[in-house]
Short mmCIF file of C-alpha atoms in Angstrom, two decimals:
data_model
loop_
_atom_site.label_atom_id
_atom_site.label_comp_id
_atom_site.label_asym_id
_atom_site.label_seq_id
_atom_site.Cartn_x
_atom_site.Cartn_y
_atom_site.Cartn_z
CA UNK A 592 50.11 -35.40 57.81
CA UNK A 593 53.25 -33.84 56.29
CA UNK A 594 55.19 -36.99 57.18
CA UNK A 595 52.64 -39.23 55.44
CA UNK A 596 52.60 -36.99 52.35
CA UNK A 597 56.39 -36.90 52.24
CA UNK A 598 56.57 -40.69 52.55
CA UNK A 599 54.01 -41.12 49.76
CA UNK A 600 55.97 -38.82 47.42
CA UNK A 601 59.24 -40.63 48.13
CA UNK A 602 57.51 -43.97 47.53
CA UNK A 603 56.17 -42.73 44.20
CA UNK A 604 59.70 -41.76 43.13
CA UNK A 605 60.88 -45.35 43.62
CA UNK A 606 57.63 -47.09 42.71
CA UNK A 607 59.10 -49.05 39.79
CA UNK A 608 61.87 -50.51 41.95
CA UNK A 609 59.48 -51.24 44.82
CA UNK A 610 57.05 -52.97 42.49
CA UNK A 611 59.84 -55.10 41.03
CA UNK A 612 60.89 -56.28 44.49
CA UNK A 613 57.27 -57.01 45.38
CA UNK A 614 56.87 -58.85 42.06
CA UNK A 615 59.81 -61.05 43.08
CA UNK A 616 58.13 -61.80 46.42
CA UNK A 617 54.83 -62.59 44.70
CA UNK A 618 56.68 -64.83 42.23
CA UNK A 619 58.15 -66.86 45.11
CA UNK A 620 54.85 -67.17 46.99
CA UNK A 621 52.69 -67.85 43.94
CA UNK A 622 55.29 -70.17 42.44
CA UNK A 623 55.40 -72.34 45.57
CA UNK A 624 51.62 -72.37 45.99
CA UNK A 625 50.92 -73.24 42.33
CA UNK A 626 53.71 -75.84 42.41
CA UNK A 627 52.00 -77.50 45.38
CA UNK A 628 48.69 -77.42 43.46
CA UNK A 629 50.33 -78.91 40.37
CA UNK A 630 51.92 -81.75 42.39
CA UNK A 631 48.58 -82.42 44.10
CA UNK A 632 46.87 -82.77 40.72
CA UNK A 633 49.61 -85.13 39.54
CA UNK A 634 48.69 -87.44 42.43
CA UNK A 635 45.00 -87.04 41.56
CA UNK A 636 45.65 -88.22 38.00
CA UNK A 637 47.73 -91.18 39.15
CA UNK A 638 45.09 -92.12 41.71
CA UNK A 639 42.38 -92.08 39.04
CA UNK A 640 44.44 -94.34 36.76
CA UNK A 641 44.97 -96.83 39.60
CA UNK A 642 41.26 -96.93 40.36
CA UNK A 643 40.36 -97.56 36.72
CA UNK A 644 43.01 -100.29 36.45
CA UNK A 645 41.61 -102.02 39.55
CA UNK A 646 38.06 -101.74 38.19
CA UNK A 647 39.16 -103.64 35.07
CA UNK A 648 40.43 -106.52 37.21
CA UNK A 649 37.80 -106.53 39.95
CA UNK A 650 34.27 -105.65 38.75
CA UNK A 651 32.96 -104.92 42.27
CA UNK A 652 35.37 -101.96 42.40
CA UNK A 653 33.18 -100.32 39.75
CA UNK A 654 30.21 -100.17 42.09
CA UNK A 655 32.36 -98.85 44.92
CA UNK A 656 33.81 -96.21 42.59
CA UNK A 657 30.36 -94.87 41.67
CA UNK A 658 29.57 -94.48 45.37
CA UNK A 659 32.85 -92.58 45.76
CA UNK A 660 31.96 -90.35 42.82
CA UNK A 661 28.65 -89.45 44.46
CA UNK A 662 30.53 -88.55 47.64
CA UNK A 663 33.02 -86.47 45.63
CA UNK A 664 30.17 -84.57 43.98
CA UNK A 665 28.72 -83.84 47.41
CA UNK A 666 32.02 -82.58 48.82
CA UNK A 667 32.79 -80.39 45.81
CA UNK A 668 29.21 -79.10 45.91
CA UNK A 669 29.74 -78.11 49.54
CA UNK A 670 32.99 -76.32 48.65
CA UNK A 671 31.29 -74.36 45.85
CA UNK A 672 28.48 -73.47 48.26
CA UNK A 673 31.06 -72.46 50.88
CA UNK A 674 32.86 -70.17 48.40
CA UNK A 675 31.01 -69.67 45.07
CA UNK A 676 33.97 -67.83 43.51
CA UNK A 677 35.94 -71.08 43.16
CA UNK A 678 33.45 -72.26 40.52
CA UNK A 679 34.83 -72.58 36.99
CA UNK A 680 38.30 -71.68 35.82
CA UNK A 681 38.90 -68.62 37.99
CA UNK A 682 40.08 -66.35 35.18
CA UNK A 683 36.75 -64.43 34.92
CA UNK A 684 36.89 -63.95 38.70
CA UNK A 685 40.35 -62.42 38.44
CA UNK A 686 39.21 -60.16 35.58
CA UNK A 687 36.23 -59.10 37.69
CA UNK A 688 38.58 -58.33 40.58
CA UNK A 689 40.75 -56.18 38.33
CA UNK A 690 37.64 -54.32 37.14
CA UNK A 691 36.70 -53.60 40.76
CA UNK A 692 33.43 -55.56 40.52
CA UNK A 693 34.43 -58.60 42.58
CA UNK A 694 36.29 -58.82 45.87
CA UNK A 695 37.59 -62.35 46.41
CA UNK A 696 38.44 -63.49 49.96
CA UNK A 697 41.80 -65.06 49.26
CA UNK A 698 41.85 -66.97 52.56
CA UNK A 699 38.71 -68.84 51.46
CA UNK A 700 39.42 -69.12 47.73
CA UNK A 701 42.89 -70.70 48.09
CA UNK A 702 42.03 -73.75 50.25
CA UNK A 703 38.64 -74.30 48.59
CA UNK A 704 40.11 -74.13 45.07
CA UNK A 705 42.91 -76.49 46.08
CA UNK A 706 40.54 -79.10 47.45
CA UNK A 707 37.93 -78.67 44.71
CA UNK A 708 40.45 -78.91 41.88
CA UNK A 709 42.03 -82.04 43.37
CA UNK A 710 38.70 -83.82 43.84
CA UNK A 711 37.44 -82.91 40.35
CA UNK A 712 40.54 -84.25 38.63
CA UNK A 713 40.58 -87.34 40.85
CA UNK A 714 36.97 -87.92 39.78
CA UNK A 715 38.01 -87.68 36.11
CA UNK A 716 36.25 -84.45 35.09
CA UNK A 717 37.53 -82.92 31.85
CA UNK A 718 39.02 -79.75 33.32
CA UNK A 719 42.40 -78.05 33.24
CA UNK A 720 44.77 -76.83 35.94
CA UNK A 721 45.84 -73.62 34.20
CA UNK A 722 42.79 -71.42 34.87
CA UNK A 723 42.75 -72.39 38.55
CA UNK A 724 46.52 -71.83 38.69
CA UNK A 725 45.98 -68.28 37.44
CA UNK A 726 43.32 -67.66 40.10
CA UNK A 727 45.47 -69.26 42.81
CA UNK A 728 48.47 -67.18 41.71
CA UNK A 729 46.36 -64.00 41.67
CA UNK A 730 45.04 -64.71 45.17
CA UNK A 731 48.60 -65.32 46.34
CA UNK A 732 49.46 -61.87 45.01
CA UNK A 733 46.46 -60.41 46.82
CA UNK A 734 47.55 -62.15 50.03
CA UNK A 735 51.04 -60.63 49.75
CA UNK A 736 49.51 -57.20 49.13
CA UNK A 737 47.28 -57.38 52.18
CA UNK A 738 50.02 -58.76 54.43
CA UNK A 739 52.24 -55.85 53.37
CA UNK A 740 49.36 -53.40 53.84
CA UNK A 741 49.35 -52.09 50.27
CA UNK A 742 46.63 -49.90 48.79
CA UNK A 743 44.08 -51.01 46.23
CA UNK A 744 45.99 -49.61 43.25
CA UNK A 745 49.19 -51.42 44.17
CA UNK A 746 47.21 -54.53 45.03
CA UNK A 747 46.00 -54.78 41.44
CA UNK A 748 49.59 -54.75 40.22
CA UNK A 749 50.42 -57.61 42.58
CA UNK A 750 47.32 -59.56 41.54
CA UNK A 751 48.52 -59.27 37.94
CA UNK A 752 51.98 -60.47 39.03
CA UNK A 753 50.37 -63.45 40.75
CA UNK A 754 48.24 -64.33 37.73
CA UNK A 755 51.33 -64.26 35.52
CA UNK A 756 53.26 -66.40 38.00
CA UNK A 757 50.39 -68.88 38.13
CA UNK A 758 50.30 -69.51 34.39
CA UNK A 759 54.09 -69.57 34.20
CA UNK A 760 54.37 -72.22 36.92
CA UNK A 761 51.53 -74.30 35.48
CA UNK A 762 52.74 -74.39 31.86
CA UNK A 763 56.51 -73.74 32.22
CA UNK A 764 55.81 -70.75 29.97
CA UNK A 765 57.08 -67.50 31.56
CA UNK A 766 56.64 -65.29 28.48
CA UNK A 767 53.11 -66.55 27.90
CA UNK A 768 52.40 -65.85 31.56
CA UNK A 769 53.53 -62.26 31.08
CA UNK A 770 51.57 -61.76 27.87
CA UNK A 771 48.37 -63.37 29.14
CA UNK A 772 48.33 -61.36 32.35
CA UNK A 773 48.88 -58.11 30.45
CA UNK A 774 46.72 -58.91 27.41
CA UNK A 775 43.79 -60.55 29.21
CA UNK A 776 43.97 -59.65 32.93
CA UNK A 777 45.55 -56.20 33.38
CA UNK A 778 44.86 -54.89 29.86
CA UNK A 779 47.74 -52.41 30.20
CA UNK A 780 51.36 -52.51 29.03
CA UNK A 781 52.95 -49.84 31.22
CA UNK A 782 56.67 -50.21 31.99
CA UNK A 783 56.08 -50.50 35.73
CA UNK A 784 53.69 -53.42 35.47
CA UNK A 785 55.71 -55.11 32.68
CA UNK A 786 58.92 -55.29 34.72
CA UNK A 787 57.23 -56.47 37.89
CA UNK A 788 55.13 -59.07 36.04
CA UNK A 789 58.21 -60.40 34.22
CA UNK A 790 60.03 -60.69 37.54
CA UNK A 791 57.15 -62.62 39.10
CA UNK A 792 56.71 -64.87 36.06
CA UNK A 793 60.39 -65.81 35.72
CA UNK A 794 60.73 -66.40 39.46
CA UNK A 795 57.70 -68.70 39.57
CA UNK A 796 58.85 -70.56 36.46
CA UNK A 797 62.29 -71.20 37.96
CA UNK A 798 60.79 -72.52 41.21
CA UNK A 799 58.41 -74.81 39.32
CA UNK A 800 61.07 -76.03 36.91
CA UNK A 801 63.46 -76.90 39.77
CA UNK A 802 60.94 -79.49 40.95
CA UNK A 803 59.15 -80.48 37.73
CA UNK A 804 62.02 -80.20 35.26
CA UNK A 805 63.02 -77.68 32.60
CA UNK A 806 61.69 -79.64 29.63
CA UNK A 807 58.80 -78.22 27.57
CA UNK A 808 55.32 -79.51 28.40
CA UNK A 809 54.99 -81.23 24.99
CA UNK A 810 57.70 -83.70 24.06
CA UNK A 811 56.64 -84.64 20.52
CA UNK A 812 58.85 -83.78 17.54
CA UNK A 813 57.96 -80.90 15.22
CA UNK A 814 59.49 -80.70 11.73
CA UNK A 815 61.14 -77.53 10.45
CA UNK A 816 59.28 -74.58 8.95
CA UNK A 817 56.29 -75.54 6.81
CA UNK A 818 57.00 -75.12 3.06
CA UNK A 819 55.32 -72.18 1.34
CA UNK A 820 53.25 -74.49 -0.89
CA UNK A 821 51.34 -75.61 2.23
CA UNK A 822 50.29 -72.11 3.26
CA UNK A 823 46.94 -72.63 1.58
CA UNK A 824 46.39 -75.45 4.05
CA UNK A 825 47.27 -73.10 6.91
CA UNK A 826 44.65 -70.59 5.76
CA UNK A 827 42.03 -73.33 5.36
CA UNK A 828 42.87 -74.64 8.83
CA UNK A 829 42.57 -71.11 10.25
CA UNK A 830 39.06 -70.77 8.78
CA UNK A 831 38.01 -74.11 10.28
CA UNK A 832 39.47 -73.14 13.66
CA UNK A 833 37.63 -69.81 13.62
CA UNK A 834 34.33 -71.56 12.89
CA UNK A 835 34.85 -74.28 15.49
CA UNK A 836 36.12 -71.75 18.03
CA UNK A 837 32.90 -69.77 17.74
CA UNK A 838 30.96 -73.04 18.04
CA UNK A 839 32.92 -73.98 21.17
CA UNK A 840 32.02 -70.68 22.82
CA UNK A 841 28.33 -71.21 22.07
CA UNK A 842 28.37 -74.78 23.38
CA UNK A 843 30.20 -73.78 26.57
CA UNK A 844 27.87 -70.88 27.33
CA UNK A 845 24.79 -72.97 26.48
CA UNK A 846 25.94 -75.70 28.83
CA UNK A 847 26.40 -73.15 31.61
CA UNK A 848 22.92 -71.78 30.88
CA UNK A 849 21.29 -75.23 31.04
CA UNK A 850 22.98 -76.12 34.32
CA UNK A 851 21.90 -72.75 35.69
CA UNK A 852 18.27 -73.86 35.35
CA UNK A 853 18.83 -76.43 38.09
CA UNK A 854 17.61 -74.65 41.23
CA UNK A 855 17.13 -75.64 44.85
CA UNK A 856 18.89 -75.78 48.19
CA UNK A 857 21.38 -78.43 47.07
CA UNK A 858 21.57 -77.38 43.44
CA UNK A 859 25.39 -77.33 43.48
CA UNK A 860 25.54 -81.03 44.32
CA UNK A 861 22.82 -81.95 41.82
CA UNK A 862 24.66 -80.12 39.04
CA UNK A 863 27.97 -81.77 39.92
CA UNK A 864 26.44 -85.24 40.12
CA UNK A 865 25.93 -85.20 36.35
CA UNK A 866 29.58 -84.85 35.28
CA UNK A 867 30.88 -87.05 38.12
CA UNK A 868 28.55 -89.93 37.24
CA UNK A 869 29.24 -89.43 33.54
CA UNK A 870 32.97 -89.61 34.34
CA UNK A 871 32.29 -92.98 35.97
CA UNK A 872 30.59 -94.28 32.82
CA UNK A 873 33.32 -92.92 30.53
CA UNK A 874 35.99 -94.34 32.81
CA UNK A 875 34.70 -97.81 32.01
CA UNK A 876 34.14 -97.18 28.28
CA UNK A 877 36.40 -94.32 27.01
CA UNK A 878 38.93 -93.56 29.78
CA UNK A 879 41.06 -91.44 27.45
CA UNK A 880 38.34 -88.76 27.57
CA UNK A 881 38.85 -88.21 31.31
CA UNK A 882 41.05 -85.56 32.88
CA UNK A 883 42.71 -82.64 31.15
CA UNK A 884 43.65 -84.76 28.12
CA UNK A 885 47.43 -84.64 27.83
CA UNK A 886 47.37 -88.30 26.78
CA UNK A 887 45.15 -87.43 23.80
CA UNK A 888 47.77 -85.05 22.41
CA UNK A 889 50.35 -87.84 22.68
CA UNK A 890 48.01 -90.21 20.82
CA UNK A 891 47.40 -87.70 18.00
CA UNK A 892 51.05 -86.77 17.52
CA UNK A 893 52.13 -90.41 17.27
CA UNK A 894 50.35 -90.41 13.89
CA UNK A 895 48.66 -93.79 14.26
CA UNK A 896 45.07 -92.64 14.69
CA UNK A 897 42.46 -92.92 11.93
CA UNK A 898 40.44 -89.86 10.91
CA UNK A 899 37.17 -91.34 12.25
CA UNK A 900 38.79 -92.06 15.61
CA UNK A 901 40.08 -88.50 15.89
CA UNK A 902 36.66 -87.03 15.05
CA UNK A 903 34.95 -89.29 17.61
CA UNK A 904 37.42 -88.23 20.28
CA UNK A 905 36.83 -84.57 19.40
CA UNK A 906 33.05 -84.83 19.74
CA UNK A 907 33.20 -86.78 23.00
CA UNK A 908 35.88 -84.55 24.53
CA UNK A 909 33.99 -81.40 23.53
CA UNK A 910 30.73 -82.63 25.05
CA UNK A 911 32.28 -83.92 28.26
CA UNK A 912 34.41 -80.77 28.69
CA UNK A 913 31.37 -78.52 28.27
CA UNK A 914 29.37 -80.60 30.75
CA UNK A 915 32.23 -80.64 33.27
CA UNK A 916 32.73 -76.89 33.04
CA UNK A 917 29.06 -75.96 32.77
CA UNK A 918 28.30 -77.76 36.03
CA UNK A 919 30.30 -75.14 37.92
CA UNK A 920 33.06 -77.53 38.99
CA UNK A 921 36.34 -75.87 40.05
CA UNK A 922 38.50 -76.31 36.97
CA UNK A 923 39.44 -74.59 33.76
CA UNK A 924 38.94 -74.82 30.02
CA UNK A 925 42.46 -73.67 29.16
CA UNK A 926 44.19 -77.02 28.60
CA UNK A 927 41.12 -78.94 27.38
CA UNK A 928 40.66 -76.41 24.59
CA UNK A 929 44.29 -76.97 23.55
CA UNK A 930 43.53 -80.70 23.46
CA UNK A 931 40.51 -80.05 21.26
CA UNK A 932 42.69 -77.88 19.03
CA UNK A 933 45.21 -80.70 18.69
CA UNK A 934 42.40 -83.04 17.59
CA UNK A 935 41.26 -80.54 14.95
CA UNK A 936 44.83 -80.25 13.69
CA UNK A 937 45.23 -84.03 13.69
CA UNK A 938 41.96 -84.50 11.80
CA UNK A 939 42.82 -81.87 9.19
CA UNK A 940 46.34 -83.14 8.60
CA UNK A 941 45.13 -86.77 8.39
CA UNK A 942 42.59 -85.73 5.76
CA UNK A 943 45.16 -83.66 3.86
CA UNK A 944 47.74 -86.46 3.94
CA UNK A 945 45.25 -89.08 2.75
CA UNK A 946 43.34 -87.10 0.12
CA UNK A 947 45.36 -83.98 -0.75
CA UNK A 948 48.87 -85.37 -0.94
CA UNK A 949 50.36 -83.47 2.00
CA UNK A 950 53.63 -84.83 3.39
CA UNK A 951 52.99 -86.87 6.57
CA UNK A 952 56.11 -85.34 8.13
CA UNK A 953 54.12 -82.15 8.83
CA UNK A 954 51.30 -83.77 10.81
CA UNK A 955 52.64 -82.53 14.15
CA UNK A 956 53.22 -79.07 12.70
CA UNK A 957 49.52 -78.76 11.97
CA UNK A 958 48.67 -80.07 15.43
CA UNK A 959 50.75 -77.23 16.89
CA UNK A 960 49.17 -74.67 14.55
CA UNK A 961 45.67 -75.84 15.43
CA UNK A 962 46.28 -75.48 19.16
CA UNK A 963 47.39 -71.86 18.73
CA UNK A 964 44.62 -70.99 16.26
CA UNK A 965 41.88 -72.62 18.34
CA UNK A 966 43.09 -70.82 21.46
CA UNK A 967 43.05 -67.53 19.57
CA UNK A 968 39.56 -68.07 18.15
CA UNK A 969 38.16 -68.84 21.61
CA UNK A 970 40.10 -66.53 23.95
CA UNK A 971 40.90 -63.81 21.38
CA UNK A 972 44.45 -63.34 22.71
CA UNK A 973 46.60 -64.12 19.64
CA UNK A 974 49.97 -62.99 21.01
CA UNK A 975 49.55 -65.14 24.11
CA UNK A 976 48.50 -68.11 21.98
CA UNK A 977 51.54 -67.88 19.71
CA UNK A 978 54.03 -67.47 22.55
CA UNK A 979 52.34 -70.15 24.67
CA UNK A 980 52.57 -72.83 21.98
CA UNK A 981 56.15 -72.02 21.07
CA UNK A 982 57.15 -72.26 24.76
CA UNK A 983 55.20 -75.48 25.31
CA UNK A 984 56.78 -77.17 22.27
CA UNK A 985 60.23 -75.59 22.53
CA UNK A 986 60.18 -74.90 18.77
CA UNK A 987 60.62 -71.44 17.25
CA UNK A 988 60.56 -72.60 13.62
CA UNK A 989 56.77 -72.22 13.37
CA UNK A 990 56.45 -68.53 14.25
CA UNK A 991 55.38 -67.34 10.79
CA UNK A 992 52.83 -70.12 10.29
CA UNK A 993 51.58 -69.73 13.89
CA UNK A 994 51.01 -66.04 13.26
CA UNK A 995 49.16 -66.70 9.99
CA UNK A 996 46.81 -69.35 11.38
CA UNK A 997 46.11 -67.23 14.48
CA UNK A 998 45.26 -64.14 12.41
CA UNK A 999 42.89 -66.09 10.15
CA UNK A 1000 41.17 -67.81 13.11
CA UNK A 1001 40.87 -64.45 14.90
CA UNK A 1002 39.29 -62.74 11.89
CA UNK A 1003 36.83 -65.57 11.25
CA UNK A 1004 35.70 -65.74 14.89
CA UNK A 1005 35.35 -61.95 14.97
CA UNK A 1006 33.34 -61.94 11.73
CA UNK A 1007 30.95 -64.44 13.33
CA UNK A 1008 30.50 -61.97 16.23
CA UNK A 1009 31.70 -64.56 18.72
CA UNK A 1010 32.65 -62.81 21.96
CA UNK A 1011 35.91 -63.80 23.71
CA UNK A 1012 35.03 -66.63 26.07
CA UNK A 1013 36.39 -65.13 29.28
CA UNK A 1014 34.52 -61.86 28.71
CA UNK A 1015 31.30 -63.83 28.21
CA UNK A 1016 31.95 -65.91 31.31
CA UNK A 1017 32.66 -62.76 33.33
CA UNK A 1018 29.39 -61.21 32.13
CA UNK A 1019 27.51 -64.35 33.21
CA UNK A 1020 29.27 -64.35 36.58
CA UNK A 1021 28.42 -60.71 37.24
CA UNK A 1022 24.81 -61.25 36.14
CA UNK A 1023 24.53 -64.20 38.51
CA UNK A 1024 25.80 -62.01 41.36
CA UNK A 1025 23.38 -59.21 40.48
CA UNK A 1026 26.06 -56.86 39.16
CA UNK A 1027 25.08 -54.88 36.07
CA UNK A 1028 27.29 -54.91 32.99
CA UNK A 1029 27.33 -52.41 30.13
CA UNK A 1030 25.03 -53.30 27.27
CA UNK A 1031 26.46 -53.89 23.83
CA UNK A 1032 26.38 -50.60 21.98
CA UNK A 1033 27.15 -51.85 18.51
CA UNK A 1034 29.42 -50.23 15.97
CA UNK A 1035 30.52 -46.60 16.28
CA UNK A 1036 28.97 -44.34 13.63
CA UNK A 1037 30.43 -41.10 12.23
CA UNK A 1038 27.89 -38.61 10.84
CA UNK A 1039 28.30 -35.21 9.21
CA UNK A 1040 25.95 -32.20 9.39
CA UNK A 1041 26.26 -28.81 7.63
CA UNK A 1042 25.50 -25.61 9.58
CA UNK A 1043 23.03 -23.75 7.34
CA UNK A 1044 22.69 -19.98 7.02
CA UNK A 1045 20.31 -18.56 9.58
CA UNK A 1046 20.00 -21.76 11.57
CA UNK A 1047 19.99 -22.06 15.33
CA UNK A 1048 23.68 -23.09 15.50
CA UNK A 1049 25.08 -20.16 13.50
CA UNK A 1050 27.26 -17.81 15.62
CA UNK A 1051 26.74 -19.96 18.74
CA UNK A 1052 29.59 -21.19 20.93
CA UNK A 1053 29.64 -24.97 21.28
CA UNK A 1054 29.17 -24.73 25.04
CA UNK A 1055 25.92 -22.76 24.52
CA UNK A 1056 24.24 -25.58 22.60
CA UNK A 1057 22.29 -28.46 24.15
CA UNK A 1058 23.64 -31.29 22.05
CA UNK A 1059 21.91 -34.66 21.62
CA UNK A 1060 22.54 -37.26 24.32
CA UNK A 1061 25.11 -40.02 23.66
CA UNK A 1062 26.77 -37.89 21.01
CA UNK A 1063 30.41 -36.82 20.74
CA UNK A 1064 31.58 -33.90 18.58
CA UNK A 1065 34.67 -35.19 16.81
CA UNK A 1066 35.63 -32.31 14.51
CA UNK A 1067 34.53 -29.06 12.85
CA UNK A 1068 35.47 -28.80 9.16
CA UNK A 1069 35.83 -25.20 7.91
CA UNK A 1070 37.21 -24.06 4.54
CA UNK A 1071 39.12 -27.28 4.02
CA UNK A 1072 40.67 -27.20 7.51
CA UNK A 1073 39.71 -29.38 10.47
CA UNK A 1074 39.25 -27.79 13.89
CA UNK A 1075 39.16 -29.53 17.25
CA UNK A 1076 35.80 -28.63 18.82
CA UNK A 1077 36.18 -26.74 22.11
CA UNK A 1078 33.64 -25.12 24.39
CA UNK A 1079 34.42 -21.60 23.16
CA UNK A 1080 34.56 -22.50 19.45
CA UNK A 1081 32.02 -20.37 17.52
CA UNK A 1082 30.08 -22.20 14.83
CA UNK A 1083 29.77 -20.47 11.46
CA UNK A 1084 27.52 -21.02 8.45
CA UNK A 1085 28.79 -23.75 6.08
CA UNK A 1086 30.74 -25.47 8.87
CA UNK A 1087 30.53 -29.27 8.76
CA UNK A 1088 30.04 -30.88 12.18
CA UNK A 1089 31.35 -34.45 12.52
CA UNK A 1090 29.75 -36.49 15.31
CA UNK A 1091 30.37 -39.98 16.64
CA UNK A 1092 27.72 -42.11 18.33
CA UNK A 1093 26.85 -45.73 19.00
CA UNK A 1094 24.95 -47.51 16.25
CA UNK A 1095 21.81 -47.86 18.37
CA UNK A 1096 21.72 -44.12 19.17
CA UNK A 1097 22.47 -42.94 15.63
CA UNK A 1098 18.85 -42.46 14.46
CA UNK A 1099 17.87 -40.25 17.44
CA UNK A 1100 21.10 -38.23 17.16
CA UNK A 1101 20.56 -37.76 13.44
CA UNK A 1102 17.01 -36.44 13.92
CA UNK A 1103 18.06 -33.96 16.62
CA UNK A 1104 21.08 -32.70 14.64
CA UNK A 1105 18.92 -32.14 11.57
CA UNK A 1106 16.61 -29.97 13.68
CA UNK A 1107 19.56 -27.98 15.10
CA UNK A 1108 20.87 -27.35 11.59
CA UNK A 1109 17.56 -26.10 10.17
CA UNK A 1110 16.47 -22.49 9.95
CA UNK A 1111 15.95 -20.78 13.29
CA UNK A 1112 12.24 -20.18 12.88
CA UNK A 1113 11.51 -23.86 12.29
CA UNK A 1114 13.48 -24.85 15.36
CA UNK A 1115 11.28 -22.64 17.53
#
């Protein structure tokens, strides 16, 4: 026992160094695993393009392809049935794991997510690789933790390292990987976790870049800093992004709700048949809608698209993305929402160039701004959004304008009471699994009550009073001074008691406090 205690104390003394080394190991493992996933999806995209090209030449291939799509829906449905936690992007699952409400079997999640993600992209579903990469990276971190025999607390650090490594390897964005894992996954910025997460993220990025290249994900040209006279446009764009971001969240959650009404023994396959068959139809009519949508960003930034064409692409991509994701297919919304943001930016700048006299040289600038602002409005992680876009474009000249558009989009989405998408998806996931989540408590309310002469509270110690439920004593104001309420603090006449409570509990707390502050006879 003494030996175990001594070893634990010594380990605690060097925990930061140990965690950094383990972060390096996780970065290698997660980097290699996510790299393999990324390469697999590259082949899936190329295979889809070849099939569509053959279908244009040989019409009978179209019929064969629809049969294949039905088979793909069946296989993916089986995988989701085999391991339900591979459904969707995987980010809510990782957040649930960090909250201690979900325990993912990494040995089942990794192969099932690999196969499911490949088949969905090969089938043409409008899903991204980044959310799954985060889940795959996190599960790689969990695998390392369990192989090394680490405890639950340390395991959560390594899961965070893996999530960071996953995003870094998927996007060639190590800083965004760090910020997203801390801002959205771990929700803590301690020095220990920061250093280990940075180590994992940089390691995974280097491994991925050695195979995939060190160039930024987006290759289009961005002009220098936007002139100050266009900042009104940035604010207007931010407002539009906030509105459309809130709308996106509603559409995505509504789609998930509608698909959830499909019940039965083979409900997974029935749900997945819808997007797979729709992908077949779109593949013959609007193939640019299929897949994650990187080609759409290239089309927009070339500057040759008409406003009507951009708006049509936005509507179709939004609908197909929500159907693909709502069906429960293994794939994320991360990259598709950036594509939608680029379309909003392209539409706005095309309108401003045509009707408001804006210089056409700044079209791509507004595309970049819209991606960051749309991401912020939907995910509600502004720092990650800003860093992510600057790493993906390789341009640092837009930092001020990126910050402005992100702040405006954030404020508008918040004012509309639109919940961050991953929190909403996590709540739905937990509800589906029968795990209770805290109810919304509304705004916090501060209320003040005066201790009257002769009332029940006068000359009582705080610990002697049965205070209202769901009520926190914040301060005692006495003779112009503010006291911190403690159990042995004696209340005196004319004291002002400051309480804090949730909005929904405020009426009941108010009524009880008014009774406590009345004359003693009336209380009895």
